[in-house]
Amino acid sequence: MMRDPTLARQDKRHDDMTQAAQPLDPDAPAEPGASIFDMFAGLDDLAARIDDLDDDLAGIGDGAHPAIAAAVLDLRQDLRAFEPTVTMIGQVKAGKTTLVNAMVGSPGLLPADVNPWTSVVTALHLQPDLRPSEQRSAFRFFSNEEWDRLITRGGRVGELANRAGAEDELAKVRAQLDEMRAKSRRRLGRKFEMLLGQTHEYDMMTEALIERYVCMGDDFWEDDANGVDQGRYADITRSADLWIGKPDLPVNLCIQDTPGVNDTFMIREQITINALRGAKLCVMVLSAQQALSSVDMGLIRLVSNVRSRDLVIFVNRIDELADPVREVPQIEASIRATLRKFDAPTEAEILFGSGYWAQHAIEDTLHDLGEDSAEALLDWAEAQLPDSREGLDPLETVWHLSGLPALGDAIAQRIAHGAGARLVERTCAARDNLLRSQEAGAGLAIDIKAGVPAKLPAPQDLAAWFREAETRLAADLDARIAAGHAAFLSRVDRAHRTFLDRATAALVQHLDAWGQDDIWTYDPTGLRMLLRSAYQVFVRATAEAGEAALHAAAQEISGLYRDQFGMGGRAPAILPPPLPSADPPIALGQTIALDLRGTWWTRFWRKRRGHQALCDDFARLIHEETAPIVETLRRDNAEAFAAAVRAELFGFLATQRGIVTGLADESTPPRRTERLASEARRDSLTEAQARTGT
Amino acid sequence: MTLTNKSRSRKPLVALMGEFSAGKSTLANLLLGEALSPIQATATQVPPILYRHGEAAAFRTRLDGTQEPLDPGDLRSATPGTTKMITIQAEADFLRACDLVDMPGTSDPNMPADTWDSLLPEVDCVLWCTPATQAWRQSEAALWERVAQPLRDRSLLVVTRMDKILTERDRLRVLRRVQQSVDGLFLDVLPAMLLPALKAADDPQVLEETGVSALIDRLAEVIDADAAARQQTVRLVEAAAQPLTRTEPSLVQDAPESGAGQEMRVMPRRVVMDGARTQRPRHEAGGRA
C-alpha cells in the first residue's frame, strides 16, 4: 500500500515499477498470502487518517515558502517514522515466538523450538514500504555495565510470584551470569572483550544470521553437526533489531519478542523484565494447559501499573486441549476469578487461540497438524464458526480460528486509540499552525509585491527574540517543574512516614496482643497508593506547567507576527502543540518485602528479638525496600516526563523559529533555509536532551 | 499434618507432585486403573487425596483431625478451606504395594504455597510430573531443591504430555535438556504419554510405547527397594510370572468387559489391574490434566 509520495518516495515508486517487470529477488521472503492472513486491518482507519494528513501536508508544502516546506518535510518524516510497539511477555515456552512468527506471517522467521531458545529481546520492525532488498538487521551486544544493571535493576518476579527460594535468586542469577560470561570468554577468546558493547549491522536479514546471534545452541545436543555457527554470539547478544518489509501492513509496527520468565536459566527472566520498562502495550501470552499460574500472576503484578486497557491476555496453545469447547470457558472463568481475587486488572481483554494453528494455516500444512490438534481444531470450529462462515476457504477458516485476527484487532484498536491518536492530534495541530503561518506569509508576500512597505524584522533581531523567549519560558517551566518535583519528593517522604507510622503502630499492637511468635503481616497497598498518587499529582502539575509554557510560547509567536511583522489583526493565531503523555509508573509493581508472605518474611521475623529491635528494623526495612522504587519513579517516570515536556517546548520554538526566520528573510535561497529550519529543530532537541540527560 | 495410623497403612507412600495441570491426576488414574481422581484443565482446589487399598469408600479429614464419610462423586465439596485430606479406599492392585497421595498442584495462585510441606516427611518416593511442552521451570526447580536429598534420590521425574511433542528427535531433545538441568536431583527422568496410555490402558504394546511400562517398572523397583529396606511384608503382587492375556491393540471402549474366567488382566509386568471391578477410565474423564 502506497501513501502519497514525497519526492523521495516518488523515486522509490518509480523503482518499484521498473522492478515489477523483472523477476523478484529469489532471497526475498515470500509475499504473505495477500489479504487472508492480514490481522491488522484494524489499523486501516489510522493509516487512512495518516494518509490524509500526509496529503494535507504535501499540499501545504507544494510550492510553499522554503521555511514552510522544511517544516512540512519534518512533519511528514515524523508520520513516516511512526512505529507503535507491542511487547510480547509471558513464561518461557508459552509459545510467544511461534505466535510472533505467525503475526509476522513468516512461520520460520524466528527459531521456535521445543526447548527454550529465545534469549534475546528481538524487535521486529515491520514496515509496509520496505522492499525485500532493503531488509536489514542489527545485533547489539551487552556491555559489562549493562550486565551489571541487568542484575541490580532487575524486577523480582520470583518474589511477586512467591516462588520458592525467591530470596536467593539474585545470587543465583549472578552466578549463572558469571558462568555464562566465562563460557563466552572461553569460546570467543580475545574477541570477547572487544565485542562487548558493540553492534553488528547487516544489510540483510537471514535466518542464519538470526540463529547465530539470537539462539542459544543446544550445547547438550552433541550429535548436532550443523550447530557450529548457531548461537555463536547468542549469550552476549543484548538485543536484535530486524527490519522486515510487510506490504499488507497499514502502518509500521514493531513487535517485540522477549525470552520469557520462569526459565531455570534465570538471566532470561531478567532480560525480559528489563525489556518491560519501555513497554506501553503488552500482550501477555499464557499457555492454555496451565493458564495463570502464580508466576503469571507475578508478571501481571509487575505490569499492573500499565493501564489495563494496554494489556491483552492471549491464552495460547488451545490446540493442546483435549476438549477446547468445554475447557476454554472454564479457563476464562478461572482467569477472571483469579484476577479479581488478586486485584489485578480485571478489564484486560482475554483472547484464546493457537499460534500453532495459525502457523499451519500460513504454511498451508493443515495435514501436518497431528491427530490430536486436528481433532481439537474440528471441535473448536464446530462451536466457533457461525453458519455464515461456512464454505470459506479452509486456510482462512483456520486462520480465523487461530485467534490471530482477534488479537490483531485488539492490538490495532489500542494503537489507534493510543499512540496513533496522539500522533494524529499532534500532527493536526502542527498542520493548522503551518496553514496559519503560510497564510501570514502569503499576506506578507502580497504586501511586498503590491509595494506596501512591509516591516520585516532583521534576522539577528529575530534570533535574539527567540533566544530571549526560549530562555525565559524554559526558566519559567523549569522553576515550576522544580517546585512540582520538590512537592513530589516531600509527598513521597510523607507517604513513607504515614505508612511507617501506621504500620509500626499496628505492629506494636500486634506484639502487645500476640507476642512475637505469631507472624504479623501488613498489606503494603496503602503505601503503593500513596506513592502512585504522589506521582499523579506531579504529572498533573508538570502537565499544567508545560501547557502554560506552550500556550505562552504560541501566544508570544502570534504577538511576534502582530507586532514585529506589523500584521496587526491579520496575525495568525498560532496553536500550542499537545503535551506528551506520561509513562505509567511500572516501578510501583516491584515487590516490597511486605508483599512477601513466604519464607523471606518469616526469616526476617524470626531473626529479630525484642519489640524495639523489630520496630527499628522494620522501619529500616521499609525505607530500604522502597527507596529504589521511589528512585526509579523519580528518574524513569517523573524526570523523564519533565524532560519530554521541556523537549516539546524547545521543539515547538525551534520549528516556529525556522518558519518565522524564513518568512522574514525573503532573499534567502530555498536550500539554505530548509536546512536551517530542520537543523535548528534537531539542534534544539539534542540540546534539550543533553540538558535533561535523556 | 501427620497421617494417623487410622488413615495410613505401613506400606510405602508414593506422592504425585508437580505444578497444577501437569498430569498428576491422569497419572493417578492410570496407576489405579480407575477414574478416581478429578481431572480439570484449570487449577483444581482440592486438598491432598490419599488412595489406599480397601473396600471402596471415601472420607475426609477435617482441619481438626476428625473424619467423616464423603460422597466419592462429590469430592469437590471437600475444599482445602475445610478439609485437611481426602482418603479414597479402592481395591486397585497398585494399592496393594503402596499408598498413593495426589498432592495439590504447586504454582496455583489460589493455593497456599506450602500445603504439602507437612506431608513430605512421610513420603517415600515422589513422582514429580512436569509437562514436556513447558518442562522444568524455575518455579519447579526451586521447590524441588528444598526437598531433602534422601527423598530426591528415591524420586522420579515424569516428563508428561510427551505426545504433544510431535517428532522423535524433538522428544529426545526435550528429554536431554531436562536430564541435563535436573542432573543429580532425581533418581531418574522418565518420559510418558499419559493420555494415549489411558485410552488403551490394557494394551501392553501401547503401554510400552507410551513409556508407562518403563515408569511402572522403575517405580516398582523403588517401592520394592523401599519395602525391603523397611522389611515390609507387603510385596508387589506376584503377577509378573503370569503370561500376558491380551496382546492385540484395542481401545478401552471397545474392549469387552471381562467375565469370570478372566479376573486378572496384566498391566505391564508387575502391577495388576482387576478387570472385573475396574470402572474403565473414559476418554472424557481423562480429558486433561
CSV table of C-alpha atoms in Angstrom, one decimal, chain A residues 148-282:
chain,number,residue,atom,x,y,z
A,148,ASP,CA,25.5,-5.4,36.0
A,149,ARG,CA,22.4,-3.4,35.5
A,150,LEU,CA,20.6,-6.5,34.5
A,151,ILE,CA,21.1,-7.8,38.0
A,152,THR,CA,20.8,-4.6,40.0
A,153,ARG,CA,17.8,-3.2,38.2
A,154,GLY,CA,16.0,-6.5,37.6
A,155,GLY,CA,12.5,-6.9,38.8
A,156,ARG,CA,11.6,-9.5,41.2
A,157,VAL,CA,9.1,-11.8,39.6
A,158,GLY,CA,10.2,-14.6,41.8
A,159,GLU,CA,9.2,-12.8,44.9
A,160,LEU,CA,6.0,-11.4,43.4
A,161,ALA,CA,5.1,-14.9,42.5
A,162,ASN,CA,6.1,-16.3,45.8
A,163,ARG,CA,8.3,-18.7,44.0
A,164,ALA,CA,10.3,-21.0,46.3
A,165,GLY,CA,13.8,-19.8,47.1
A,166,ALA,CA,13.0,-16.3,45.7
A,167,GLU,CA,15.2,-14.7,48.4
A,168,ASP,CA,18.3,-16.4,47.0
A,169,GLU,CA,17.5,-15.8,43.3
A,170,LEU,CA,19.7,-12.7,42.9
A,171,ALA,CA,22.7,-14.6,44.0
A,172,LYS,CA,21.8,-17.4,41.6
A,173,VAL,CA,21.3,-15.1,38.6
A,174,ARG,CA,24.7,-13.6,39.4
A,175,ALA,CA,26.3,-17.0,39.5
A,176,GLN,CA,24.7,-18.0,36.2
A,177,LEU,CA,25.8,-14.8,34.6
A,178,ASP,CA,29.4,-15.3,35.7
A,179,GLU,CA,29.3,-18.8,34.4
A,180,MET,CA,27.9,-17.7,31.1
A,181,ARG,CA,30.4,-14.9,30.7
A,182,ALA,CA,33.2,-17.3,31.4
A,183,LYS,CA,31.9,-19.7,28.8
A,184,SER,CA,31.6,-17.0,26.2
A,185,ARG,CA,35.1,-15.7,27.0
A,186,ARG,CA,36.5,-19.2,26.5
A,187,ARG,CA,34.6,-19.6,23.2
A,188,LEU,CA,35.3,-16.2,21.8
A,189,GLY,CA,38.8,-15.8,23.1
A,190,ARG,CA,40.3,-12.4,22.8
A,191,LYS,CA,37.4,-11.1,20.7
A,192,PHE,CA,35.2,-11.3,23.8
A,193,GLU,CA,36.2,-8.0,25.4
A,194,MET,CA,36.2,-6.3,22.1
A,195,LEU,CA,32.7,-7.4,21.2
A,196,LEU,CA,31.1,-6.1,24.4
A,197,GLY,CA,29.0,-3.0,23.8
A,198,GLN,CA,29.3,-3.3,20.0
A,199,THR,CA,26.6,-3.5,17.5
A,200,HIS,CA,26.8,-5.7,14.4
A,201,GLU,CA,24.8,-4.4,11.5
A,202,TYR,CA,23.9,-6.2,8.3
A,203,ASP,CA,22.3,-5.1,5.1
A,204,MET,CA,20.3,-8.3,5.1
A,205,MET,CA,18.1,-10.3,7.4
A,206,THR,CA,18.5,-14.0,7.1
A,207,GLU,CA,17.5,-16.9,9.3
A,208,ALA,CA,21.2,-18.0,9.6
A,209,LEU,CA,22.1,-14.6,11.0
A,210,ILE,CA,19.3,-14.7,13.5
A,211,GLU,CA,20.4,-18.1,14.6
A,212,ARG,CA,23.9,-17.0,15.1
A,213,TYR,CA,23.0,-14.1,17.3
A,214,VAL,CA,19.7,-14.9,18.9
A,215,CYS,CA,19.6,-18.7,19.6
A,216,MET,CA,21.3,-20.3,22.4
A,217,GLY,CA,22.5,-23.5,20.8
A,218,ASP,CA,21.7,-26.9,22.2
A,219,ASP,CA,25.0,-27.4,23.8
A,220,PHE,CA,23.8,-30.7,25.3
A,221,TRP,CA,23.0,-32.0,21.8
A,222,GLU,CA,26.3,-33.2,20.7
A,223,ASP,CA,25.3,-35.0,17.6
A,224,ASP,CA,24.1,-31.8,16.0
A,225,ALA,CA,26.7,-31.3,13.3
A,226,ASN,CA,25.2,-28.2,11.8
A,227,GLY,CA,25.2,-26.3,15.0
A,228,VAL,CA,28.7,-24.9,14.7
A,229,ASP,CA,27.8,-21.3,13.9
A,230,GLN,CA,24.4,-21.4,15.6
A,231,GLY,CA,24.2,-19.4,18.8
A,232,ARG,CA,27.8,-18.3,18.4
A,233,TYR,CA,27.1,-14.9,20.0
A,234,ALA,CA,23.7,-15.6,21.5
A,235,ASP,CA,24.6,-15.4,25.1
A,236,ILE,CA,26.3,-12.0,24.8
A,237,THR,CA,23.6,-10.5,22.5
A,238,ARG,CA,21.5,-8.0,24.3
A,239,SER,CA,19.0,-7.1,21.6
A,240,ALA,CA,18.3,-7.9,18.0
A,241,ASP,CA,16.5,-5.5,15.6
A,242,LEU,CA,15.2,-6.8,12.3
A,243,TRP,CA,13.6,-4.6,9.6
A,244,ILE,CA,11.2,-6.5,7.6
A,245,GLY,CA,9.0,-5.5,4.6
A,246,LYS,CA,5.4,-6.3,5.1
A,247,PRO,CA,3.4,-4.8,2.2
A,248,ASP,CA,0.0,-5.7,3.7
A,249,LEU,CA,0.5,-3.8,6.9
A,250,PRO,CA,-1.4,-0.4,7.0
A,251,VAL,CA,1.2,1.3,9.2
A,252,ASN,CA,4.6,0.5,10.6
A,253,LEU,CA,4.5,-1.8,13.6
A,254,CYS,CA,7.2,-3.1,16.0
A,255,ILE,CA,6.6,-6.5,17.6
A,256,GLN,CA,9.0,-7.2,20.5
A,257,ASP,CA,9.6,-10.8,21.4
A,258,THR,CA,11.0,-11.5,24.9
A,259,PRO,CA,12.7,-14.6,26.2
A,260,GLY,CA,10.1,-15.1,28.9
A,261,VAL,CA,10.2,-15.6,32.7
A,262,ASN,CA,10.5,-18.7,34.9
A,263,ASP,CA,13.2,-20.4,33.0
A,264,THR,CA,15.8,-22.1,35.2
A,265,PHE,CA,18.3,-20.1,33.2
A,266,MET,CA,17.2,-17.0,35.1
A,267,ILE,CA,19.0,-14.5,33.0
A,268,ARG,CA,16.2,-14.9,30.5
A,269,GLU,CA,13.8,-13.6,33.2
A,270,GLN,CA,16.0,-10.6,34.0
A,271,ILE,CA,16.3,-9.7,30.3
A,272,THR,CA,12.5,-9.9,29.9
A,273,ILE,CA,11.8,-7.8,32.9
A,274,ASN,CA,14.3,-5.2,31.7
A,275,ALA,CA,12.5,-5.1,28.4
A,276,LEU,CA,9.3,-4.3,30.2
A,277,ARG,CA,10.5,-0.9,31.3
A,278,GLY,CA,9.8,0.8,28.0
A,279,ALA,CA,6.7,-1.2,27.1
A,280,LYS,CA,3.5,0.6,26.6
A,281,LEU,CA,1.3,-2.1,25.0
A,282,CYS,CA,1.8,-5.7,26.2
